[in-house]
PDB file of C-alpha atoms and ligand atoms in Angstrom:
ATOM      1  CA  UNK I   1       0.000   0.000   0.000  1.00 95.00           C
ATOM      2  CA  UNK I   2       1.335   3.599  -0.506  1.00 95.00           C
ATOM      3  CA  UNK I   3       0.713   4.278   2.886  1.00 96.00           C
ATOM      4  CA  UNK I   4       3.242   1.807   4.040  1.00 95.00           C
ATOM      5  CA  UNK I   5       6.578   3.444   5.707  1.00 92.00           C
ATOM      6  CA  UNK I   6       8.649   1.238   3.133  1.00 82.00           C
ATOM      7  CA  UNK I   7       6.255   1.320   0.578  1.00 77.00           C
ATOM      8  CA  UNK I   8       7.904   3.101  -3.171  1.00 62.00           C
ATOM      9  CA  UNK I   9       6.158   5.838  -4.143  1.00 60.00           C
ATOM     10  CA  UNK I  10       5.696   7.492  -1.050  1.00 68.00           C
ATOM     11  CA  UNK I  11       6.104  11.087   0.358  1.00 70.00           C
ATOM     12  CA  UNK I  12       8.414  12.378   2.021  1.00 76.00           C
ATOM     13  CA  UNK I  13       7.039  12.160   5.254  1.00 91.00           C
ATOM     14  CA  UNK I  14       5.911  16.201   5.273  1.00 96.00           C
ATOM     15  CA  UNK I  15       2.950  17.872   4.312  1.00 97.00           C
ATOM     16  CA  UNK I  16       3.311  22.042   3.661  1.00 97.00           C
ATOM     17  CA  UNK I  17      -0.027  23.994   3.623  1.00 98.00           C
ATOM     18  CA  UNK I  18       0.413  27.179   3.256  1.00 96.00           C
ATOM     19  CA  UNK I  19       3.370  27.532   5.190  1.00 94.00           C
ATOM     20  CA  UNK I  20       2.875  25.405   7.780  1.00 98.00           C
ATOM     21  CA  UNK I  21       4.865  21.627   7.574  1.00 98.00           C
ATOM     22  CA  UNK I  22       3.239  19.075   9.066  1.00 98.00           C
ATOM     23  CA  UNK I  23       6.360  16.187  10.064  1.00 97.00           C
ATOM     24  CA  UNK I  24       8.649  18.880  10.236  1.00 97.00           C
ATOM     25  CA  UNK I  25      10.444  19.115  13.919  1.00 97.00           C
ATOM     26  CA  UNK I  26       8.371  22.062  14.639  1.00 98.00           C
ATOM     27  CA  UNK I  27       4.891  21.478  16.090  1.00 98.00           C
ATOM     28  CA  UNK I  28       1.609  22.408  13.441  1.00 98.00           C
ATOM     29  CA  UNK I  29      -0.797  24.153  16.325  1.00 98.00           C
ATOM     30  CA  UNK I  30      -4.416  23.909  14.517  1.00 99.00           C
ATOM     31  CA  UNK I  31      -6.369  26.075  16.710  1.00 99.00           C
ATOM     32  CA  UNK I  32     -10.020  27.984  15.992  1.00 98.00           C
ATOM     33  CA  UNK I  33     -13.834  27.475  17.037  1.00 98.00           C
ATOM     34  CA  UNK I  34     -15.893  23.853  16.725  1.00 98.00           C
ATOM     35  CA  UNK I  35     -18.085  26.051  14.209  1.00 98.00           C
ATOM     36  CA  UNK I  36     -17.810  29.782  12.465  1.00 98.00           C
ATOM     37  CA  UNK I  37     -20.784  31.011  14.037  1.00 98.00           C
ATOM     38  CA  UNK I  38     -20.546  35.106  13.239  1.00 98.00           C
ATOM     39  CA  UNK I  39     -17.912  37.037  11.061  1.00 98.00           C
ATOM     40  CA  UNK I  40     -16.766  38.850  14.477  1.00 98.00           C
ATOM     41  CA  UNK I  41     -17.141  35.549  16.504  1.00 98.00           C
ATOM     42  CA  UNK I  42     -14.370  33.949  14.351  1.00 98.00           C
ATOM     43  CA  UNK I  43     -12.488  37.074  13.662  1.00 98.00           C
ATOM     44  CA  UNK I  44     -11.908  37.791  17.281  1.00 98.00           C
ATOM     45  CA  UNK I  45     -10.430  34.555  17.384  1.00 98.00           C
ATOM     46  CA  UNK I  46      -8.503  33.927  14.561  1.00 98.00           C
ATOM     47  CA  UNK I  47      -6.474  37.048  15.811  1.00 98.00           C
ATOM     48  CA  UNK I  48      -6.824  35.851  19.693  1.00 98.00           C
ATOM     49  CA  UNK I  49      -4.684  32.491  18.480  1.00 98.00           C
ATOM     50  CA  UNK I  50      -2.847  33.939  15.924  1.00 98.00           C
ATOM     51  CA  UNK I  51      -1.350  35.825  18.805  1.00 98.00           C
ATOM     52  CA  UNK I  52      -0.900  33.065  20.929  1.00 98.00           C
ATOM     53  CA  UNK I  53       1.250  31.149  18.413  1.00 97.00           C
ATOM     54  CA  UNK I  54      -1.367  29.271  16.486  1.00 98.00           C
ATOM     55  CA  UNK I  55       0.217  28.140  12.817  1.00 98.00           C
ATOM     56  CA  UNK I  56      -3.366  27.161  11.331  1.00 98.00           C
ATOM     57  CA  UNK I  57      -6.805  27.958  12.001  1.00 98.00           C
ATOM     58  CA  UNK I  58      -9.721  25.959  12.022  1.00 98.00           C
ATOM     59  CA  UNK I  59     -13.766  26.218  11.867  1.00 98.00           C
ATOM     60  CA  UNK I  60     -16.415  24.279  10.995  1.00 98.00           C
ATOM     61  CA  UNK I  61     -18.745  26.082   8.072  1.00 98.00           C
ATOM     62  CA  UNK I  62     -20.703  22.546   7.091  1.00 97.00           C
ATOM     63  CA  UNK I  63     -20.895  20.786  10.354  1.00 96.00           C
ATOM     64  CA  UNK I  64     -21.595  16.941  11.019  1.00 92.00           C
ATOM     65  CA  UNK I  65     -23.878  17.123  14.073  1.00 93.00           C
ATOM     66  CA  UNK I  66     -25.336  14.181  15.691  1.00 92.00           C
ATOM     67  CA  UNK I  67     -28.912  15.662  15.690  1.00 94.00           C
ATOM     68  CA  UNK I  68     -30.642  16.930  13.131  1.00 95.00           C
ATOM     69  CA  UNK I  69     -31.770  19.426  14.724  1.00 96.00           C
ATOM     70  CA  UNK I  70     -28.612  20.953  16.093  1.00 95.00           C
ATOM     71  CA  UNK I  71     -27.109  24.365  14.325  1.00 94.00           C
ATOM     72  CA  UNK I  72     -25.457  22.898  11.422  1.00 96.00           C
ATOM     73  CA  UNK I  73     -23.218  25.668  10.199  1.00 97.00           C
ATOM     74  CA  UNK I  74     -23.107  28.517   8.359  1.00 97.00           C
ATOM     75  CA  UNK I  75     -22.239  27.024   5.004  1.00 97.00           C
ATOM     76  CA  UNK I  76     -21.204  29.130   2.592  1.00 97.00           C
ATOM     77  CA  UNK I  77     -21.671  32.438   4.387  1.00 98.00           C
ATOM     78  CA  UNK I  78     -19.040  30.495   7.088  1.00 98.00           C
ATOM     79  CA  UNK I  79     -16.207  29.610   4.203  1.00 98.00           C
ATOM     80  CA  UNK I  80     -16.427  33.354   3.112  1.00 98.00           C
ATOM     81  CA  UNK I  81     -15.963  34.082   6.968  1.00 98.00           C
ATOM     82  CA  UNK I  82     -13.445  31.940   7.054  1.00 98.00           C
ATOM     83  CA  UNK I  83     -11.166  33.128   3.871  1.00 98.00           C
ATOM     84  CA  UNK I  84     -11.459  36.535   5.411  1.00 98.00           C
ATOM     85  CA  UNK I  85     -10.146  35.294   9.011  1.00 98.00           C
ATOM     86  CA  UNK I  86      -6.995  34.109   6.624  1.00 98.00           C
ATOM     87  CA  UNK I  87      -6.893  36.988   4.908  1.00 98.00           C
ATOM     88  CA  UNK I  88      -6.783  38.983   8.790  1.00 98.00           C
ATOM     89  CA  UNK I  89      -4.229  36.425   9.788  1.00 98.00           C
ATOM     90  CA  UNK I  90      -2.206  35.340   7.080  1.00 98.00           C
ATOM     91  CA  UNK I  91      -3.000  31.721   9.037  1.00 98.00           C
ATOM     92  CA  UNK I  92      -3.652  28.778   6.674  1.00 98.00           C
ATOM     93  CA  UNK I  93      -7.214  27.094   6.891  1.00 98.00           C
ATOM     94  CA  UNK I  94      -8.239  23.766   7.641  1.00 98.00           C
ATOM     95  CA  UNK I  95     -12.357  23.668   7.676  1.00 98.00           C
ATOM     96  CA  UNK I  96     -14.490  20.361   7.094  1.00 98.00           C
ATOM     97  CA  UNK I  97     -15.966  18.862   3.397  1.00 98.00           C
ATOM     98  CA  UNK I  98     -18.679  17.004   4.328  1.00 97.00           C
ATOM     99  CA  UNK I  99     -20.096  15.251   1.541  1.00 97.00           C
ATOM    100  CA  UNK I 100     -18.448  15.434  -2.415  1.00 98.00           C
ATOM    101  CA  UNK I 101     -20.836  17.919  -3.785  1.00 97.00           C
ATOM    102  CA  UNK I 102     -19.634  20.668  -1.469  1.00 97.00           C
ATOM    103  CA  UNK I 103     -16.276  19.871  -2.374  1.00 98.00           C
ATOM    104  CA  UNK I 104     -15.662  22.379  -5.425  1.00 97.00           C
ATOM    105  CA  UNK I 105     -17.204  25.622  -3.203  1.00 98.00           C
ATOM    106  CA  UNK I 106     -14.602  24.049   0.077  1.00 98.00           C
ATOM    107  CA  UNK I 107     -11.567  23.756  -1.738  1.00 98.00           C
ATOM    108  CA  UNK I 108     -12.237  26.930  -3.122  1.00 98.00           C
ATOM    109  CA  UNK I 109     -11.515  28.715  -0.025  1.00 98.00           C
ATOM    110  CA  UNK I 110      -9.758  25.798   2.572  1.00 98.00           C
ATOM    111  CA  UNK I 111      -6.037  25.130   2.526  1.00 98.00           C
ATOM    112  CA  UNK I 112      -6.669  21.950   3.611  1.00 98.00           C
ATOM    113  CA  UNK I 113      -9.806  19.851   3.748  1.00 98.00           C
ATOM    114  CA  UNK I 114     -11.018  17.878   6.761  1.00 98.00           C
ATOM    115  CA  UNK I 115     -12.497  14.779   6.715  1.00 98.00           C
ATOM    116  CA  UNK I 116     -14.202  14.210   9.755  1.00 98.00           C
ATOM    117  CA  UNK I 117     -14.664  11.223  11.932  1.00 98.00           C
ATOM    118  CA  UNK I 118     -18.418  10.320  10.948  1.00 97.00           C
ATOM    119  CA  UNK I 119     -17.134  10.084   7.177  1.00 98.00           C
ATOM    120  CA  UNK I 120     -13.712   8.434   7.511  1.00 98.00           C
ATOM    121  CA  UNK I 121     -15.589   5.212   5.873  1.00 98.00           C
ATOM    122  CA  UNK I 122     -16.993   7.199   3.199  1.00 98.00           C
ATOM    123  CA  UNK I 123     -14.410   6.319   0.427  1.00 98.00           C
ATOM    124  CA  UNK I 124     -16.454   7.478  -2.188  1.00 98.00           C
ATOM    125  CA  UNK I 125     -15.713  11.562  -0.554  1.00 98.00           C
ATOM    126  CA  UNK I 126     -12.090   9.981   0.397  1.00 98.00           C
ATOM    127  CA  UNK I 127     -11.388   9.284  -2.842  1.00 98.00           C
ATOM    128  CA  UNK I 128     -13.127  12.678  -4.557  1.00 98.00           C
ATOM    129  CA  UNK I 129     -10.713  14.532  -1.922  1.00 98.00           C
ATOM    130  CA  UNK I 130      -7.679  13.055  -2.711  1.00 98.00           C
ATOM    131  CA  UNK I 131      -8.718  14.011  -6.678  1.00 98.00           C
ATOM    132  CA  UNK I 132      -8.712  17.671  -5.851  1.00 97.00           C
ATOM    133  CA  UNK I 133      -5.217  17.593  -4.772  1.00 94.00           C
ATOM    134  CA  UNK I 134      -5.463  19.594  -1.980  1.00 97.00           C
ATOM    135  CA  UNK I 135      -3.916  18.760   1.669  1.00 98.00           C
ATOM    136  CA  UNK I 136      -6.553  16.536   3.568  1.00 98.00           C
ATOM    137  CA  UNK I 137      -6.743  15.975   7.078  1.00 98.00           C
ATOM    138  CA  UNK I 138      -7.796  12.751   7.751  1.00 98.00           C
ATOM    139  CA  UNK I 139      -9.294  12.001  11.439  1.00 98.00           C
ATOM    140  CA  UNK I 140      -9.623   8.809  12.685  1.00 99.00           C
ATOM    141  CA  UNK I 141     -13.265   7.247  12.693  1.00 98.00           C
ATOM    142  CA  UNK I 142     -14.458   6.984  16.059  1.00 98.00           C
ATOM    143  CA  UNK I 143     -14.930   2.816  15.680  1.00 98.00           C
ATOM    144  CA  UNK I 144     -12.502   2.896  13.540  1.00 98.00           C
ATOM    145  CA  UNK I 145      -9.297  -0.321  13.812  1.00 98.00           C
ATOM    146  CA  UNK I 146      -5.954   1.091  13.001  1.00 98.00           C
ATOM    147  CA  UNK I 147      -6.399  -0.890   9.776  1.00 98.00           C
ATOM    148  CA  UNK I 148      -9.428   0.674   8.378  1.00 98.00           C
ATOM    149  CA  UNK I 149      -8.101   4.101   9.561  1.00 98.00           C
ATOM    150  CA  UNK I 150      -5.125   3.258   7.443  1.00 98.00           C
ATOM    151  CA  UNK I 151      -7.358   2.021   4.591  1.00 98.00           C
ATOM    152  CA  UNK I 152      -8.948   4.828   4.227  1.00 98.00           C
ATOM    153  CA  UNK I 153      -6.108   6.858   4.149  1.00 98.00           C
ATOM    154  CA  UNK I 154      -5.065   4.911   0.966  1.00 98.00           C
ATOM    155  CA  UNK I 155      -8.228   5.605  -0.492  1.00 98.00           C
ATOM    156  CA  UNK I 156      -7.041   9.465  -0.421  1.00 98.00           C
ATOM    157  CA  UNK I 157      -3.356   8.830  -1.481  1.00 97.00           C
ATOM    158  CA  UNK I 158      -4.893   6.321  -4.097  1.00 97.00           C
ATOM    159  CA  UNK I 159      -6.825   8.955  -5.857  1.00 97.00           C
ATOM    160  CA  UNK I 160      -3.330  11.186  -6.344  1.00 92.00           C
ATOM    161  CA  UNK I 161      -2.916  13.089  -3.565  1.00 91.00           C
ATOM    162  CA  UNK I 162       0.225  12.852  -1.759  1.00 91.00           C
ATOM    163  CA  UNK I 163      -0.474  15.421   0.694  1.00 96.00           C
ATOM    164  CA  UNK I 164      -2.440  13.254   3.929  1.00 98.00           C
ATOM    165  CA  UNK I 165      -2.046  13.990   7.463  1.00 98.00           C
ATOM    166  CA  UNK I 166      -3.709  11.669  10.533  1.00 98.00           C
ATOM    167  CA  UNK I 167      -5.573  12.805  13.666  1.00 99.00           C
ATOM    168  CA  UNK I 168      -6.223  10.416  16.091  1.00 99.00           C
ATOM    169  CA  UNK I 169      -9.242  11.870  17.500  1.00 98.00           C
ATOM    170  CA  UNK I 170     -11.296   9.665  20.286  1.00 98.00           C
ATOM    171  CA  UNK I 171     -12.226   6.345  19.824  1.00 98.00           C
ATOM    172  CA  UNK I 172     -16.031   4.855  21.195  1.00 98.00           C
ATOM    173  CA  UNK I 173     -15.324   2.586  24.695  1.00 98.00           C
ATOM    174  CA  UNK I 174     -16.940   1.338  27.463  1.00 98.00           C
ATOM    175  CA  UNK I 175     -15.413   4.673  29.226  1.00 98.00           C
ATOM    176  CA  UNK I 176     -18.281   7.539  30.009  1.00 98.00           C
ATOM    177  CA  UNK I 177     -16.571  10.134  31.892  1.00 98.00           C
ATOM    178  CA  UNK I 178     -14.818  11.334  28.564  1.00 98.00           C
ATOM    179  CA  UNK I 179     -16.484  11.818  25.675  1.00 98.00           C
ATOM    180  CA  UNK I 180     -14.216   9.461  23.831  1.00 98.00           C
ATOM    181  CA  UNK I 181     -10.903   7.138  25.301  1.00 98.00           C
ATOM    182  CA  UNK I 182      -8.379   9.802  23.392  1.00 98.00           C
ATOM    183  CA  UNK I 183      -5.735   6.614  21.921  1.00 98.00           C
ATOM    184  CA  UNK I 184      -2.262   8.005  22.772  1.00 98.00           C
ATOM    185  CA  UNK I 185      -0.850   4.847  22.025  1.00 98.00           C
ATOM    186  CA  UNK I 186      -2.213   5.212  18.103  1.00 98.00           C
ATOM    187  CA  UNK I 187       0.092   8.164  17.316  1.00 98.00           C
ATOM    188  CA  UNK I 188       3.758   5.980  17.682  1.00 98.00           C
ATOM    189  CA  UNK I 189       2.144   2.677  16.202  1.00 98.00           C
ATOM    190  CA  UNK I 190       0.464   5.163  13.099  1.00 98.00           C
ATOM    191  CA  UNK I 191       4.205   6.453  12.754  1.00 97.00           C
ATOM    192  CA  UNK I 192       5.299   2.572  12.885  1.00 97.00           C
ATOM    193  CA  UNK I 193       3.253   1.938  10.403  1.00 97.00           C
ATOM    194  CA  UNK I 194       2.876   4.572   8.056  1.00 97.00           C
ATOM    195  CA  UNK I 195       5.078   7.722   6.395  1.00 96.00           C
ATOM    196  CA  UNK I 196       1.967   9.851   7.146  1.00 97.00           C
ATOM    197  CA  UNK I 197       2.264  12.988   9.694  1.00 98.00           C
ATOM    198  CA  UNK I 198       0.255  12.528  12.630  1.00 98.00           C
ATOM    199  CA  UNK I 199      -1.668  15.253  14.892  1.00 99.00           C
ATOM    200  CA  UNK I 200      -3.962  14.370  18.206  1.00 99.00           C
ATOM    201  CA  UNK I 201      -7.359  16.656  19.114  1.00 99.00           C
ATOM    202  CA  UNK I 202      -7.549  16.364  22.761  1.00 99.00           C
ATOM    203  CA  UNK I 203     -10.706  18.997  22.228  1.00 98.00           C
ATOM    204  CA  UNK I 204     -12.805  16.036  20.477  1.00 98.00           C
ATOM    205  CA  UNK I 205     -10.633  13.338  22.847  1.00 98.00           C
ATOM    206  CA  UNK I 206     -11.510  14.452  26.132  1.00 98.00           C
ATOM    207  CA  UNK I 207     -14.791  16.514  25.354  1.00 98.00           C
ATOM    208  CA  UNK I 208     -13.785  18.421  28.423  1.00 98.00           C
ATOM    209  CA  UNK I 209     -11.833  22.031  28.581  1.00 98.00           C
ATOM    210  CA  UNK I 210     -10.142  21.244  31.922  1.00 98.00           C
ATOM    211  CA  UNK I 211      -8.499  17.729  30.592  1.00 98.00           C
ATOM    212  CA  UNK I 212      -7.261  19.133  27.123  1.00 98.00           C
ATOM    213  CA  UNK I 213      -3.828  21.051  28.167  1.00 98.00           C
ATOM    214  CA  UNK I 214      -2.745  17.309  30.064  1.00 98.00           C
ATOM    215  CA  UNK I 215      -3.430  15.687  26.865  1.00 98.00           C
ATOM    216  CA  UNK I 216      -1.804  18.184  24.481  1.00 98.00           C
ATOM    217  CA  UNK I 217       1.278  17.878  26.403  1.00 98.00           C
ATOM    218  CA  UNK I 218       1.292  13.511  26.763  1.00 99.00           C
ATOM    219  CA  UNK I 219       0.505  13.842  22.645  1.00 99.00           C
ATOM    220  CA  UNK I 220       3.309  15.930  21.908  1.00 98.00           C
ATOM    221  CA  UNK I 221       5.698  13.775  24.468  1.00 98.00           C
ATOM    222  CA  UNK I 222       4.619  10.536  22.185  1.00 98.00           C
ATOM    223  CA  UNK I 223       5.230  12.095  18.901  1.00 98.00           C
ATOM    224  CA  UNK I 224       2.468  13.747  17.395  1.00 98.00           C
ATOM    225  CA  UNK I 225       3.643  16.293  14.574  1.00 98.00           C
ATOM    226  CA  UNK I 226       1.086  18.759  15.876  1.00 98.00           C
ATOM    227  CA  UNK I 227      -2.119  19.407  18.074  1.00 98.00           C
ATOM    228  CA  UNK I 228      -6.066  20.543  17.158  1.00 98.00           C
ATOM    229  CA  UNK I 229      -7.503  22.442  19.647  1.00 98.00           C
ATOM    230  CA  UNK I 230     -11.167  23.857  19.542  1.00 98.00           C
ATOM    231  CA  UNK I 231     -10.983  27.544  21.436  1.00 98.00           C
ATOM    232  CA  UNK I 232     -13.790  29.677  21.635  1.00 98.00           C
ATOM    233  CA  UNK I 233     -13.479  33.392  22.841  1.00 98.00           C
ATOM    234  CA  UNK I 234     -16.940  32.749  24.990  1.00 98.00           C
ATOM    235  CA  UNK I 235     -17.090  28.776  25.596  1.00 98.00           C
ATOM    236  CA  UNK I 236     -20.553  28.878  27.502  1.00 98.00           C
ATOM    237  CA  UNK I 237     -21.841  30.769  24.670  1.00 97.00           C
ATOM    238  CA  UNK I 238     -20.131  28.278  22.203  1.00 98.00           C
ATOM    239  CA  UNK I 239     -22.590  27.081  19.608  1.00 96.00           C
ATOM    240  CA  UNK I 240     -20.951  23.707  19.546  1.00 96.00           C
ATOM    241  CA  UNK I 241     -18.469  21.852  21.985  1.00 97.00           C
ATOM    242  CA  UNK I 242     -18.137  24.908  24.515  1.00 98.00           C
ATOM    243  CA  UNK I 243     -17.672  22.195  27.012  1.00 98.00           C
ATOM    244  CA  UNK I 244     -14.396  20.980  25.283  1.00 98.00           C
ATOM    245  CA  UNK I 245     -13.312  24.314  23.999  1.00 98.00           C
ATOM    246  CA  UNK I 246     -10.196  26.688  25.670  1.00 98.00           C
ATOM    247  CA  UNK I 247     -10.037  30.301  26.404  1.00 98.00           C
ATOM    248  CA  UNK I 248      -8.019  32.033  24.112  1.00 98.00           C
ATOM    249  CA  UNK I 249      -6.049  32.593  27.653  1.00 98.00           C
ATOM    250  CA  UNK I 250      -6.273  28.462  28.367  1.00 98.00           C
ATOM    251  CA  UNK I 251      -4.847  28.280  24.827  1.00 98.00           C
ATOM    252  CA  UNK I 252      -1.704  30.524  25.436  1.00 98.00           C
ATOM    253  CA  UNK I 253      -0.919  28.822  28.590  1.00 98.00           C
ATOM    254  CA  UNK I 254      -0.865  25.539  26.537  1.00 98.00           C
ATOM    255  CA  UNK I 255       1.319  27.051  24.251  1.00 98.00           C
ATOM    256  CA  UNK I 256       3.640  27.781  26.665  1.00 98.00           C
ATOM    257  CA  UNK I 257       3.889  24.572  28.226  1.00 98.00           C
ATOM    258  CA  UNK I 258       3.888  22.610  24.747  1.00 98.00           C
ATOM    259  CA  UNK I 259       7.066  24.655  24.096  1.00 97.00           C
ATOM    260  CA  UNK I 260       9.026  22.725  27.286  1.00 97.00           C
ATOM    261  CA  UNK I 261       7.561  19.474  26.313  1.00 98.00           C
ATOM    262  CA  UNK I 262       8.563  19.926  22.637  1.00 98.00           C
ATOM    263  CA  UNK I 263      12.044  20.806  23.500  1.00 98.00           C
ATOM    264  CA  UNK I 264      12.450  17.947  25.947  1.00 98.00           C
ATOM    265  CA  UNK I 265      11.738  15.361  23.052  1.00 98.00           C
ATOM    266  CA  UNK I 266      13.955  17.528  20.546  1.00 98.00           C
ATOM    267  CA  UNK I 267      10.842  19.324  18.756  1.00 98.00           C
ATOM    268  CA  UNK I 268      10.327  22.863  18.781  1.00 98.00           C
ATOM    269  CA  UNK I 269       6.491  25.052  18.541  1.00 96.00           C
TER     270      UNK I 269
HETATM  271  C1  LIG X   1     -14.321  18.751  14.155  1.00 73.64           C
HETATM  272  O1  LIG X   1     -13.095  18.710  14.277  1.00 73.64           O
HETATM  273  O2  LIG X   1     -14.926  19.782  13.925  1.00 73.64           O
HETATM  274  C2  LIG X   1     -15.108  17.512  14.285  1.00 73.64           C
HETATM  275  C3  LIG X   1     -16.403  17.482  13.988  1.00 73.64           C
HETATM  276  O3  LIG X   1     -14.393  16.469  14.745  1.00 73.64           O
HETATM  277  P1  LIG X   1     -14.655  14.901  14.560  1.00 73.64           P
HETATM  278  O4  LIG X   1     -14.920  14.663  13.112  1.00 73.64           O
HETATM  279  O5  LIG X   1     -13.371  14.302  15.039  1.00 73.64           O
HETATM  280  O6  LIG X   1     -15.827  14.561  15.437  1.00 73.64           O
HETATM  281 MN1  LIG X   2     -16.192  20.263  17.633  1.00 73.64          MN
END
């Protein structure tokens, strides 16, 4: 499979959007709302993390909710929100594709396209993504083996693009005091395994604010190439996942202490 370390044909082990180098031995911080919910919402934010040494922003504009009835994004009102927050910034954009139809008006404006957990099975959009040729992050199913994560992963690369980065995410357990059993021990077996950068959201791992900086830090000390985390200027007032999301102060604090981790295992943020 391509996505084999030895395989031929394989990368290079980095992934560059926009700036940002995924595999490279400084950290990619991905930080930015669960969902664009106002232009000022997710421009106060954008430059909140910017600040605090975020190297990508993120935002949901289509979002995948569990109910139907949940706010389900912005759509294409949030991707014009979103090219302006780059445009503030100069930060690269990572925002989710959620089905292959919206994938012309996404990769329009994204720098890299996320494929969430509830569609890392759906290799018809894996393999449409990969076609585009644009960077796609890639997060791990939350039922999802190893195996299948790394199948569909080859369904991307398959399709031509080279450009693939993994986020171990949560997997489903027994375990109900977190919202998902955040699988530490996924990021050193994916890099056994596979030439593919690897990043950890604690934010969607933990589902709680208070647990994310702990988890940041134990995914950088095991080798992730870089962190998600979901911040929201006004968590309580958070539209989606304010329980999980950081202060923009909560976030610069993590910074900080990601730096000291980072240089103990010879990376740098
Ligand atoms: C997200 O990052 O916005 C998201 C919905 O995450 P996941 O697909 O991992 O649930
Ligand atoms: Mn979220």
């Amino acid at each position: 499979m391509i996505v084999d370390k030895n395989s031929e044909g394989n990368g290079c082990g980095r992934v560059e959007v926009g700036g940002a180098v995924f595999g490279a031995p400084r950290l990619v911080l991905i930080a930015g709302p669960c969902t664009v919910e106002s232009r000022e919402q997710m421009l106060e934010i954008a430059c909140a993390v910017k600040e605090a040494g975020a190297s990508m922003l993120r935002g949901g504009a289509f979002k995948p909710r569990s109910s139907p009835y949940a706010f389900q994004g912005l759509l294409g009102k949030g991707l014009d929100i979103l090219a302006e927050a780059r445009e503030r910034t100069g930060l690269p954009v990572v925002t989710e594709v959620l089905e292959s139809s919206h994938l012309s008006a996404v990769a329009a404006v994204a720098d890299m396209l996320q494929i969430g957990s509830r569609n890392m099975h759906n290799s018809v959009l894996l393999r449409d993504a990969g076609a585009t040729g644009k960077p796609v992050l890639l997060k791990r199913g939350m039922s999802a083996t190893i195996q299948e994560y790394l199948y569909a992963a080859e369904y991307v690369l398959d399709a031509g693009s080279r450009r693939v980065v993994l986020c171990e995410r949560g997997i489903r357990t027994f375990e109900t005091a977190t919202r998902f059993t955040l699988d530490l021990s996924a990021v050193p077996l994916l890099k056994e395994r596979t030439w593919l950068p690897v990043i950890v959201d604690p934010s969607h791992g933990t589902g709680k604010a208070s647990l994310v900086p702990a988890m940041a830090r134990a995914a950088v000390a095991c080798g992730a190439d870089g962190i998600m985390m979901e911040v929201h200027a006004h968590p309580e007032q958070a539209l989606c996942d304010g329980d999980q999301s950081e202060t923009p102060e909560m976030f610069f604090k993590v910074v900080r202490e990601l730096r000291a981790v980072a240089e103990a295992v010879g990376r740098t943020v």
